[in-house]
C-alpha atoms as an extended CHARMM CRD file, in Angstrom:
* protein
*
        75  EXT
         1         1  UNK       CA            -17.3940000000        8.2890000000       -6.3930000000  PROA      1               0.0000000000
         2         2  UNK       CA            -17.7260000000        5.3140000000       -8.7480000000  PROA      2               0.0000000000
         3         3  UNK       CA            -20.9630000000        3.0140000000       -9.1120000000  PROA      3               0.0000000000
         4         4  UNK       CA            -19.6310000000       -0.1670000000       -9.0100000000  PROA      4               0.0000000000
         5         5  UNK       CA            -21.2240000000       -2.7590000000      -11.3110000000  PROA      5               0.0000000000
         6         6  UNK       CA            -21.7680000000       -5.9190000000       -9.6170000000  PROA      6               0.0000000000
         7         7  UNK       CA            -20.5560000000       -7.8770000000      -12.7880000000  PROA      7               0.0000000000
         8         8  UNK       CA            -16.9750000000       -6.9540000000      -12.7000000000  PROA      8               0.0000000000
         9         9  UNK       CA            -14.2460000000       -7.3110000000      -10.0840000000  PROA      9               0.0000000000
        10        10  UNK       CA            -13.6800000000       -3.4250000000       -8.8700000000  PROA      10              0.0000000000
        11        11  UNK       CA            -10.0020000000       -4.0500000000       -9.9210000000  PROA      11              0.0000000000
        12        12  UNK       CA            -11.2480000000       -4.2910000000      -13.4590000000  PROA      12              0.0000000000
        13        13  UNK       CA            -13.0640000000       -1.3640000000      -13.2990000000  PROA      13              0.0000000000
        14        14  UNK       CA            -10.3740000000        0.6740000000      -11.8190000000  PROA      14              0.0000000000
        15        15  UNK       CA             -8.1100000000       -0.4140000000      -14.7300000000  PROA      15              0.0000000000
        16        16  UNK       CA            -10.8370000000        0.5370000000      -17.4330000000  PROA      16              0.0000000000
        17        17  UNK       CA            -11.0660000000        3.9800000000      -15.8250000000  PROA      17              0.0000000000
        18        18  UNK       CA             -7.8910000000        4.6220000000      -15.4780000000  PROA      18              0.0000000000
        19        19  UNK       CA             -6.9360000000        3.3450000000      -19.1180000000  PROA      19              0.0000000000
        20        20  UNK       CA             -9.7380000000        5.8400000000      -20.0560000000  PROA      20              0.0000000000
        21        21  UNK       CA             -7.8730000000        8.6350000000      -18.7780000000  PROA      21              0.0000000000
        22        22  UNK       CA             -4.9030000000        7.2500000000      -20.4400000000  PROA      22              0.0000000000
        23        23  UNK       CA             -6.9950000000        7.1520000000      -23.8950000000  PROA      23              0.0000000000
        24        24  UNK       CA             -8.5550000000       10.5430000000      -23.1130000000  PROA      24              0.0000000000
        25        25  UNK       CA             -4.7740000000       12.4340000000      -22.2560000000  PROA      25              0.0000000000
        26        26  UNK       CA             -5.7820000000       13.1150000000      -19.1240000000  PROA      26              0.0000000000
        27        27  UNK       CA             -3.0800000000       11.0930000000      -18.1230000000  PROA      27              0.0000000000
        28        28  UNK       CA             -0.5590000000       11.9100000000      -20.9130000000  PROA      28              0.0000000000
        29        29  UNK       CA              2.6940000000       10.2320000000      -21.4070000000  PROA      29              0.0000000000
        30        30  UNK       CA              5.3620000000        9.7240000000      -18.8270000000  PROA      30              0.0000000000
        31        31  UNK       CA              2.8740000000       10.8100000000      -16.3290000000  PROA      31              0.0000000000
        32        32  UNK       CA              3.2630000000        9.3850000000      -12.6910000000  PROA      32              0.0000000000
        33        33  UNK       CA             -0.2180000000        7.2390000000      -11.2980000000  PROA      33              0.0000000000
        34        34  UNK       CA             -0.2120000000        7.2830000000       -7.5210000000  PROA      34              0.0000000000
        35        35  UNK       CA             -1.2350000000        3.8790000000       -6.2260000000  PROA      35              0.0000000000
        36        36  UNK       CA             -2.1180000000        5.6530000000       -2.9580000000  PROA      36              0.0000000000
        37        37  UNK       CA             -3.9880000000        8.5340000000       -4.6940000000  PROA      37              0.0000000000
        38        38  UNK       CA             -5.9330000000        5.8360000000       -6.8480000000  PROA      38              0.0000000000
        39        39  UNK       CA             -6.6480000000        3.6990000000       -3.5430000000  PROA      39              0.0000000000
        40        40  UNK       CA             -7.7570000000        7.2950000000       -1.8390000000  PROA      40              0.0000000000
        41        41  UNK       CA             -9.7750000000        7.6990000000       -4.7370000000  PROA      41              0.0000000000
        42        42  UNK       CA            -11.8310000000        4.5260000000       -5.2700000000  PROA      42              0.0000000000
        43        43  UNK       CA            -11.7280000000        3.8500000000       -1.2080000000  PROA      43              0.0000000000
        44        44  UNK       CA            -10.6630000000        0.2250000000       -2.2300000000  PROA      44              0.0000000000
        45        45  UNK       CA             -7.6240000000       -1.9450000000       -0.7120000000  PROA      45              0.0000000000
        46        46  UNK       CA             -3.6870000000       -1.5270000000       -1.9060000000  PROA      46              0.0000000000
        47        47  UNK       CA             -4.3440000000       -5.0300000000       -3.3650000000  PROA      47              0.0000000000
        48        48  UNK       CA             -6.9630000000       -3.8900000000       -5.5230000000  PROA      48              0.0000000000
        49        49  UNK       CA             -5.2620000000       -0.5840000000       -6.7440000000  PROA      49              0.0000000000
        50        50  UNK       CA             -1.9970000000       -3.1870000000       -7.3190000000  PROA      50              0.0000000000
        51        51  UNK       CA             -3.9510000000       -5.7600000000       -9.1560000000  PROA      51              0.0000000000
        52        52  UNK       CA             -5.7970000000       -2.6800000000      -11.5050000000  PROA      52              0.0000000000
        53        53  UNK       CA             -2.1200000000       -1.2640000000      -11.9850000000  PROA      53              0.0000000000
        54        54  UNK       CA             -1.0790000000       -5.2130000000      -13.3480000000  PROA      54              0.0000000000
        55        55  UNK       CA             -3.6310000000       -5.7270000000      -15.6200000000  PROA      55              0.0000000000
        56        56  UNK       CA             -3.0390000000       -1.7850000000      -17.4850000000  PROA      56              0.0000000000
        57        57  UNK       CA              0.7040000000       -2.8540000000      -17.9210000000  PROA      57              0.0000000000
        58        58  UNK       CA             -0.5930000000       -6.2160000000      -19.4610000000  PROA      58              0.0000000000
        59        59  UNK       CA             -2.2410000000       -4.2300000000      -21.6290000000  PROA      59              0.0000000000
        60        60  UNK       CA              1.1840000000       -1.9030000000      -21.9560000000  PROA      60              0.0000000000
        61        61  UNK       CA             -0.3590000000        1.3120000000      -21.2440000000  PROA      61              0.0000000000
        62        62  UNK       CA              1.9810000000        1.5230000000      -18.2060000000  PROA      62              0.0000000000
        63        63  UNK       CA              5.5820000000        0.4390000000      -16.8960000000  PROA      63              0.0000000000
        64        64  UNK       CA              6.0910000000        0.1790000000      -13.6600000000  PROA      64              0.0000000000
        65        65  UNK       CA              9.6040000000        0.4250000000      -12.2500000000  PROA      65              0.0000000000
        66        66  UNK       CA             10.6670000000       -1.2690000000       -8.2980000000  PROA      66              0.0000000000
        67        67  UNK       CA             10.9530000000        2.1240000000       -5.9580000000  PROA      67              0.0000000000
        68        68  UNK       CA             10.1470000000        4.5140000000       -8.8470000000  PROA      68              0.0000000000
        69        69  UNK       CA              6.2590000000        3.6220000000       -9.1630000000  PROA      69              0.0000000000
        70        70  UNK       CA              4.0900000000        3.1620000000      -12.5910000000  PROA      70              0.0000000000
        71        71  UNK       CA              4.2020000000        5.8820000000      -15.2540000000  PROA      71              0.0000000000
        72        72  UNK       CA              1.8390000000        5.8770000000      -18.3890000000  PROA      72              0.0000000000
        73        73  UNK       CA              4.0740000000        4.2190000000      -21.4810000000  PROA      73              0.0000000000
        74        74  UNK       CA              4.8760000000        6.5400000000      -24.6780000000  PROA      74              0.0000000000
        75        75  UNK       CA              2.4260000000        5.3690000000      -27.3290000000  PROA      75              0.0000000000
């Protein structure tokens, strides 16, 4: 379970850990992120998961395709 800091919205933090495992390879290349697994995960709201998953493809370490979900981009 994640300590939240109080500073930042929990969607930021979501998308900071997540790009970490994107950094780290844990979530290599082409590799599919569950909105529902991450929403499981953090016990947060679809909106939050949704609003983490838009700021990591602002930051183009995911594309996210309509009825296919979000996979991790090639670097």
């Amino acid at each position: 379970m994640i300590e939240w800091d109080p500073r930042l919205y929990k969607w930021e933090q979501i998308a900071n850990v997540v790009a970490g495992r994107i950094d780290s390879g844990t979530y290599p290349a082409l590799t599919l992120i569950s909105e529902v697994k991450l929403q499981e995960e953090f016990d947060v709201a679809r909106v939050t998961v949704r609003k983490a998953m838009e700021a990591l493809r602002e930051r183009g370490l995911i594309t996210t395709k309509p009825g296919k979900g979000s996979i991790v981009a090639p670097q």
